[in-house]
Coordinates of C-alpha atoms and ligand atoms in Angstrom, one line a residue:
X433 CA -34.7 22.6 0.1
X434 CA -31.9 20.9 2.0
X435 CA -28.5 22.5 2.0
X436 CA -26.2 21.7 -0.9
X437 CA -22.5 22.3 -0.5
X438 CA -19.9 22.8 -3.2
X439 CA -18.6 19.3 -2.4
X440 CA -19.5 16.4 -0.2
X441 CA -16.8 14.0 1.0
X442 CA -17.0 10.6 -0.6
X443 CA -17.0 7.7 1.9
X444 CA -17.2 4.0 1.2
X445 CA -19.9 1.8 2.8
X446 CA -19.1 1.8 6.6
X447 CA -19.4 -2.0 6.9
X448 CA -16.5 -2.3 4.4
X449 CA -14.2 -0.2 6.7
X450 CA -15.0 -2.3 9.8
X451 CA -12.6 -5.2 9.0
X452 CA -9.8 -2.6 8.5
X453 CA -10.5 -1.2 12.0
X454 CA -10.5 -4.7 13.5
X455 CA -7.1 -5.3 12.0
X456 CA -5.7 -2.1 13.5
X457 CA -7.2 -2.9 16.9
X458 CA -5.5 -6.4 16.6
X459 CA -2.1 -5.1 15.4
X460 CA -2.0 -2.3 18.0
X461 CA 0.3 -0.4 15.6
X462 CA -1.4 2.9 15.1
X463 CA 1.2 4.9 13.3
X464 CA 4.9 5.1 12.4
X465 CA 4.9 3.3 9.0
X466 CA 2.5 0.4 10.1
X467 CA 1.3 -2.3 7.8
X468 CA -1.6 -0.3 6.2
X469 CA 0.8 2.7 5.7
X470 CA 3.2 0.5 3.8
X471 CA 0.4 -1.2 1.8
X472 CA -1.3 2.1 0.9
X473 CA 1.9 3.7 -0.1
X474 CA 2.6 0.9 -2.6
X475 CA -1.0 0.7 -3.9
X476 CA -1.2 4.4 -4.3
X477 CA 2.1 4.6 -6.3
X478 CA 0.7 1.9 -8.5
X479 CA -2.6 3.5 -9.0
X480 CA -1.0 6.9 -9.8
X481 CA 1.6 5.3 -11.9
X482 CA 4.5 7.0 -10.1
X483 CA 7.7 5.4 -8.9
X484 CA 8.0 6.8 -5.4
X485 CA 5.7 8.6 -3.0
X486 CA 5.7 9.4 0.7
X487 CA 2.4 9.7 2.6
X488 CA 1.7 12.6 4.9
X489 CA -0.8 13.6 7.6
X490 CA -2.0 16.4 5.3
X491 CA -1.1 18.3 2.1
X492 CA 0.2 21.4 3.9
X493 CA 2.9 19.4 5.8
X494 CA 3.8 17.7 2.5
X495 CA 4.3 21.1 0.9
X496 CA 6.4 22.5 3.8
X497 CA 8.5 19.3 3.8
X498 CA 8.9 19.3 0.0
X499 CA 10.6 22.7 0.3
X500 CA 12.8 21.5 3.1
X501 CA 13.7 18.3 1.2
X502 CA 15.1 20.4 -1.7
X503 CA 16.6 22.9 0.7
X504 CA 14.8 25.8 -1.0
X505 CA 15.7 29.2 0.3
X506 CA 15.5 32.9 -0.8
X507 CA 12.7 33.6 -3.2
X508 CA 10.2 31.3 -4.9
X509 CA 7.9 32.3 -7.7
X510 CA 4.3 31.2 -7.2
X511 CA 0.7 32.0 -8.1
X512 CA -1.7 34.2 -6.1
X513 CA -4.6 32.2 -7.5
X514 CA -4.6 29.3 -5.1
X515 CA -5.5 28.1 -1.6
X516 CA -3.7 29.9 1.3
X517 CA -1.5 26.8 2.0
X518 CA 0.6 27.3 -1.2
X519 CA 2.1 30.6 -0.2
X520 CA 2.0 29.8 3.6
X521 CA 4.3 26.9 3.0
X522 CA 6.9 29.4 1.8
X523 CA 6.6 31.6 4.9
X524 CA 6.9 28.6 7.2
X525 CA 10.2 28.0 5.5
X526 CA 11.3 31.6 5.8
X527 CA 11.1 31.9 2.0
X528 CA 9.9 35.1 0.3
X529 CA 6.9 34.4 -2.1
X530 CA 7.1 36.3 -5.4
X531 CA 3.7 36.3 -7.1
X532 CA 3.4 36.2 -10.9
X533 CA 0.2 36.5 -12.9
X534 CA -1.9 33.7 -14.3
X535 CA -2.9 32.7 -17.8
X536 CA -6.5 33.7 -18.6
X537 CA -7.4 30.3 -20.0
X538 CA -5.6 27.7 -17.9
X539 CA -5.8 30.0 -14.8
X540 CA -2.4 28.6 -13.9
X541 CA 0.9 30.5 -13.5
X542 CA 1.7 32.2 -16.9
X543 CA 5.1 31.0 -18.0
X544 CA 5.6 34.3 -19.8
X545 CA 5.4 36.1 -16.5
X546 CA 7.8 33.9 -14.6
X547 CA 11.1 35.0 -16.2
X548 CA 10.7 38.7 -15.4
X549 CA 10.1 37.7 -11.7
X550 CA 13.5 35.9 -11.4
X551 CA 16.1 37.6 -9.2
X552 CA 19.5 36.4 -8.0
X553 CA 17.7 35.1 -4.9
X554 CA 15.2 32.9 -6.8
X555 CA 15.7 29.2 -6.2
X556 CA 12.5 27.6 -7.2
X557 CA 9.0 27.8 -8.9
X558 CA 5.9 26.7 -7.0
X559 CA 3.1 26.4 -9.6
X560 CA -0.4 24.9 -8.9
X561 CA -2.4 22.7 -11.2
X562 CA -5.5 24.7 -10.4
X563 CA -8.8 22.6 -10.6
X564 CA -6.6 19.7 -11.7
X565 CA -5.9 21.5 -15.0
X566 CA -2.3 20.9 -16.0
X567 CA 0.2 23.8 -15.9
X568 CA 2.3 24.6 -19.0
X569 CA 4.8 22.1 -17.7
X570 CA 7.1 22.2 -20.8
X571 CA 7.5 26.0 -20.7
X572 CA 8.0 26.0 -16.9
X573 CA 10.7 23.3 -17.1
X574 CA 12.4 25.2 -19.8
X575 CA 12.7 28.3 -17.7
X576 CA 13.8 26.2 -14.7
X577 CA 16.5 24.5 -16.7
X578 CA 17.9 27.8 -18.1
X579 CA 18.0 29.5 -14.7
X580 CA 18.9 26.4 -12.6
X581 CA 15.6 26.5 -10.5
X582 CA 13.8 23.7 -8.8
X583 CA 10.1 23.1 -9.6
X584 CA 7.7 21.9 -7.0
X585 CA 4.1 21.4 -8.1
X586 CA 1.2 21.9 -5.7
X587 CA -0.9 19.2 -7.2
X588 CA -3.5 19.2 -4.4
X589 CA -6.3 19.3 -7.0
X590 CA -4.7 16.9 -9.5
X591 CA -5.2 13.4 -8.0
X592 CA -5.3 10.9 -10.9
X593 CA -4.9 13.5 -13.6
X594 CA -2.9 12.4 -16.6
X595 CA -1.3 14.4 -19.4
X596 CA -0.5 12.7 -22.7
X597 CA -1.3 9.4 -20.8
X598 CA 1.4 10.1 -18.2
X599 CA 0.7 11.1 -14.6
X600 CA 0.9 14.8 -14.2
X601 CA 2.7 14.1 -10.9
X602 CA 5.8 13.0 -12.7
X603 CA 6.7 16.5 -13.8
X604 CA 9.0 18.9 -12.0
X605 CA 11.3 17.9 -9.1
X606 CA 8.5 17.1 -6.6
X607 CA 4.7 17.2 -6.5
X608 CA 2.4 17.2 -3.6
X609 CA -1.1 15.9 -3.2
X610 CA -3.8 16.5 -0.6
X611 CA -6.4 14.0 0.5
X612 CA -8.4 16.5 2.6
X613 CA -12.1 15.7 3.0
X614 CA -13.0 18.3 0.3
X615 CA -10.7 16.8 -2.4
X616 CA -11.5 14.2 -5.1
X617 CA -9.8 11.5 -3.0
X618 CA -9.9 11.7 0.8
X619 CA -8.5 10.0 3.8
X620 CA -10.3 12.5 6.1
X621 CA -7.0 14.5 6.1
X622 CA -3.9 13.3 4.3
X623 CA -1.3 14.1 1.7
X624 CA 1.7 12.9 -0.2
X625 CA 4.9 13.9 -1.8
X626 CA 5.7 12.3 -5.2
X627 CA 9.4 12.1 -5.9
X628 CA 11.5 10.6 -8.7
X629 CA 14.1 8.5 -6.9
X630 CA 14.6 6.4 -3.8
X631 CA 17.2 8.7 -2.3
X632 CA 14.9 11.6 -2.2
X633 CA 12.1 9.5 -0.8
X634 CA 14.5 8.4 2.0
X635 CA 15.3 12.0 2.9
X636 CA 11.6 12.9 2.8
X637 CA 10.8 9.9 5.0
X638 CA 13.4 11.1 7.5
X639 CA 12.1 14.6 7.5
X640 CA 8.5 13.6 8.2
X641 CA 9.6 11.6 11.2
X642 CA 11.6 14.2 13.2
X643 CA 14.7 13.5 11.1
X644 CA 15.1 10.0 12.6
X645 CA 17.3 7.8 10.4
X646 CA 17.3 5.0 13.0
X647 CA 16.7 4.7 16.8
X648 CA 19.7 6.8 17.8
X649 CA 20.5 8.9 14.7
X650 CA 18.7 12.2 13.9
X651 CA 19.9 13.6 10.5
X652 CA 17.7 16.7 10.2
X653 CA 15.4 18.9 12.1
X654 CA 12.4 17.0 10.9
X655 CA 8.7 17.5 11.7
X656 CA 5.9 15.1 12.5
X657 CA 4.2 14.7 9.2
X658 CA 3.3 11.1 9.4
X659 CA 0.1 9.6 8.1
X660 CA -1.5 7.2 10.7
X661 CA -2.9 3.7 10.2
X662 CA -6.6 4.8 10.3
X663 CA -6.0 7.3 7.4
X664 CA -3.9 4.7 5.4
X665 CA -6.5 2.0 5.8
X666 CA -9.3 4.3 4.6
X667 CA -7.1 5.3 1.7
X668 CA -6.7 1.7 0.7
X669 CA -10.4 1.2 0.7
X670 CA -11.1 4.5 -1.1
X671 CA -8.9 3.4 -4.0
X672 CA -11.5 0.8 -4.8
X673 CA -14.0 3.6 -5.5
X674 CA -12.0 6.3 -7.1
X675 CA -12.7 5.4 -10.7
X676 CA -16.4 5.2 -10.0
X677 CA -16.2 8.6 -8.3
X678 CA -14.3 10.2 -11.2
X679 CA -16.7 8.8 -13.8
X680 CA -19.7 10.1 -11.9
X681 CA -18.0 13.5 -11.7
X682 CA -17.5 13.5 -15.4
X683 CA -21.2 13.0 -16.0
X684 CA -21.9 16.0 -13.8
X685 CA -19.3 18.0 -15.6
X686 CA -20.9 17.2 -19.0
X687 CA -24.4 18.0 -17.8
X688 CA -23.3 21.4 -16.5
X689 CA -21.5 22.1 -19.8
X690 CA -24.5 21.1 -21.8
X691 CA -26.9 23.1 -19.6
X692 CA -24.8 26.3 -19.4
X693 CA -23.2 26.5 -22.9
X694 CA -25.7 29.0 -24.2
X695 CA -26.1 31.2 -21.2
X696 CA -25.0 34.7 -22.1
X697 CA -22.3 36.1 -19.8
X698 CA -21.4 32.7 -18.3
X699 CA -18.0 31.5 -19.4
X700 CA -16.9 27.8 -19.0
X701 CA -13.3 26.7 -19.1
X702 CA -12.7 24.4 -22.0
X703 CA -11.6 20.9 -21.0
X704 CA -7.8 20.8 -21.2
X705 CA -6.5 18.9 -24.3
X706 CA -4.6 15.6 -24.0
X707 CA -5.7 15.4 -20.4
X708 CA -7.6 12.9 -18.4
X709 CA -9.3 15.2 -15.9
X710 CA -10.5 14.3 -12.4
X711 CA -13.4 16.8 -12.6
X712 CA -12.6 18.0 -9.1
X713 CA -14.2 21.4 -9.6
X714 CA -16.7 23.1 -11.9
X715 CA -15.7 26.7 -12.2
X716 CA -17.8 29.3 -14.1
X717 CA -16.7 32.8 -14.9
X718 CA -19.4 35.4 -14.5
X719 CA -18.7 38.0 -17.2
X720 CA -19.9 41.6 -17.2
X721 CA -22.6 40.8 -19.8
X722 CA -24.4 38.5 -17.3
X723 CA -27.4 40.3 -15.7
X724 CA -26.1 39.7 -12.2
X725 CA -22.8 40.5 -10.6
X726 CA -20.7 37.5 -9.4
X727 CA -21.5 38.3 -5.8
X728 CA -25.3 38.7 -6.5
X729 CA -25.3 35.3 -8.2
X730 CA -23.4 33.9 -5.2
X731 CA -26.0 35.4 -2.9
X732 CA -28.9 34.1 -5.0
X733 CA -27.5 30.6 -4.6
X734 CA -27.2 31.1 -0.8
X735 CA -30.8 32.2 -0.8
X736 CA -31.7 28.9 -2.3
X737 CA -29.5 27.0 0.2
X738 CA -26.9 26.2 -2.3
X739 CA -23.4 26.9 -1.0
X740 CA -21.3 27.5 -4.1
X741 CA -17.7 28.8 -3.4
X742 CA -15.6 31.6 -4.8
X743 CA -12.4 29.6 -5.3
X744 CA -10.1 31.6 -5.3
X745 CA -11.3 34.8 -3.8
X746 CA -9.7 36.8 -2.4
X747 CA -6.3 36.3 -4.0
X748 CA -3.6 35.0 -1.6
X749 CA -1.6 38.2 -2.5
X750 CA -4.4 40.3 -0.8
X751 CA -4.1 38.5 2.5
X752 CA -2.5 40.8 5.2
X753 CA 0.8 38.8 5.4
X754 CA 1.4 39.1 1.6
X755 CA -0.2 42.4 0.5
X756 CA 2.9 44.5 1.3
X757 CA 5.1 42.6 -1.2
X758 CA 6.0 44.4 -4.3
X759 CA 4.8 41.4 -6.4
X760 CA 1.3 41.7 -4.8
X761 CA 0.6 45.0 -6.5
X762 CA -2.7 44.8 -8.5
X763 CA -0.9 46.1 -11.6
X764 CA 1.3 42.9 -11.5
X765 CA -1.6 40.5 -11.2
X766 CA -4.3 41.9 -13.5
X767 CA -5.5 38.6 -14.9
X768 CA -5.7 36.9 -11.5
X769 CA -7.6 39.9 -10.1
X770 CA -10.3 39.8 -12.9
X771 CA -10.7 36.0 -12.6
X772 CA -10.8 36.1 -8.8
X773 CA -13.6 38.7 -8.9
X774 CA -15.7 36.7 -11.4
X775 CA -15.2 33.0 -10.4
X776 CA -17.8 30.7 -8.9
X777 CA -17.3 27.0 -8.3
X778 CA -20.5 25.0 -8.6
X779 CA -21.4 21.9 -6.6
X780 CA -19.7 18.8 -8.0
X781 CA -19.5 15.5 -6.1
X782 CA -20.6 11.9 -6.8
X783 CA -23.8 12.0 -4.7
X784 CA -25.1 15.2 -6.3
X785 CA -28.7 14.5 -7.6
X786 CA -29.5 15.1 -11.2
X787 CA -32.6 17.0 -10.1
X788 CA -30.5 19.3 -7.9
X789 CA -28.1 19.9 -10.7
X790 CA -30.9 20.8 -13.1
X791 CA -32.2 23.2 -10.4
X792 CA -28.7 24.8 -10.2
X793 CA -28.5 25.2 -13.9
X794 CA -31.9 26.9 -14.1
X795 CA -31.0 29.3 -11.3
X796 CA -28.1 30.5 -13.5
X797 CA -29.9 30.3 -16.8
X798 CA -33.2 32.0 -15.7
X799 CA -32.5 35.5 -14.4
Ligands
PLP1137 C1 -6.2 21.7 -0.2 C2 -5.1 22.4 -0.7 C3 -3.8 22.4 0.0 C4 -3.7 21.9 1.4 O1 -3.9 20.6 1.6 P1 -4.4 20.1 3.1 O2 -4.4 18.6 2.9 O3 -5.8 20.7 3.3 O4 -3.4 20.6 4.0 C5 -2.7 23.0 -0.7 N1 -2.9 23.6 -1.9 C6 -4.0 23.6 -2.5 C7 -4.1 24.3 -3.9 C8 -5.2 23.0 -2.0 O5 -6.3 23.1 -2.6

């Protein structure tokens, strides 16, 4: 059987990209806010229904810059159940990550655990909408308001997700997106910061371009975080396909749900309420009643050439650069530890064949 990965990047038909390339070759403007960059920025803000956004070369640079833009310092409360980049962006800003446990249903930062982690050094909360499932935004905002903290959402998984028919990206002070090849929407590599006002966007735009405000004025020690014309052109074209891609993912999600709902020991996460999902991941939780351990099931998939992933295992707090922190103690992160040890993400991408999906379901159901 040919190898099946957990995801496969979506690409539009190549011939549709050629005119964009010809245009770039003709313009000879390859980066630095070229015509495709400007057009994509506008089109994307419209599609996502947000006021302002700033494109980036990748999501990690967007995260690092978002923290810079709000001048975050000291300590930031975040989740250990995420991709490495979330906490790494703090270390790159000389900020101390403080891990708090997650909620067992949403798998996002548990608001009830945030308050106890606050110290006089705390300046912000950095939650993640894991698998595109919305955080408890109201509870998080309430805590932020009481303690005067900023909220930056790592929304790398949440492209196109709406909550009560409103973009999930509008909550908090800033949100960041990733358009990495493995994400629902890709520009090979890419990312963005979503911000509420023009002034903040201006500051972010300076920061991603070395701090240049004009030819001779440098207003901040900025970085090179710019998205280039190739990425922006691809992004514009990808926007024509994103609805199709999400609809196809929804079908896959529903077929998994139907096929796995009665398998003893396999737990599915309920679809979040009042949410338009993007079906970016299909996580299953392998409970102790299941005949195989999580890692045995993982290995069984490998033996059948199916490369499922254990997102997120290990916990970020177990990485060598974090495990010495007081907040990384297992006793502080009990829920995250259990989930991390029992999670598997199944293949989900528009080109996944129904026959392969049925095969994946029976590998789980027949043990
Ligand atoms: C992918 C991802 C990032 C990083 O985005 P890149 O575009 O790969 O730099 C950050 N946070 C989370 C949760 C991610 O999944």
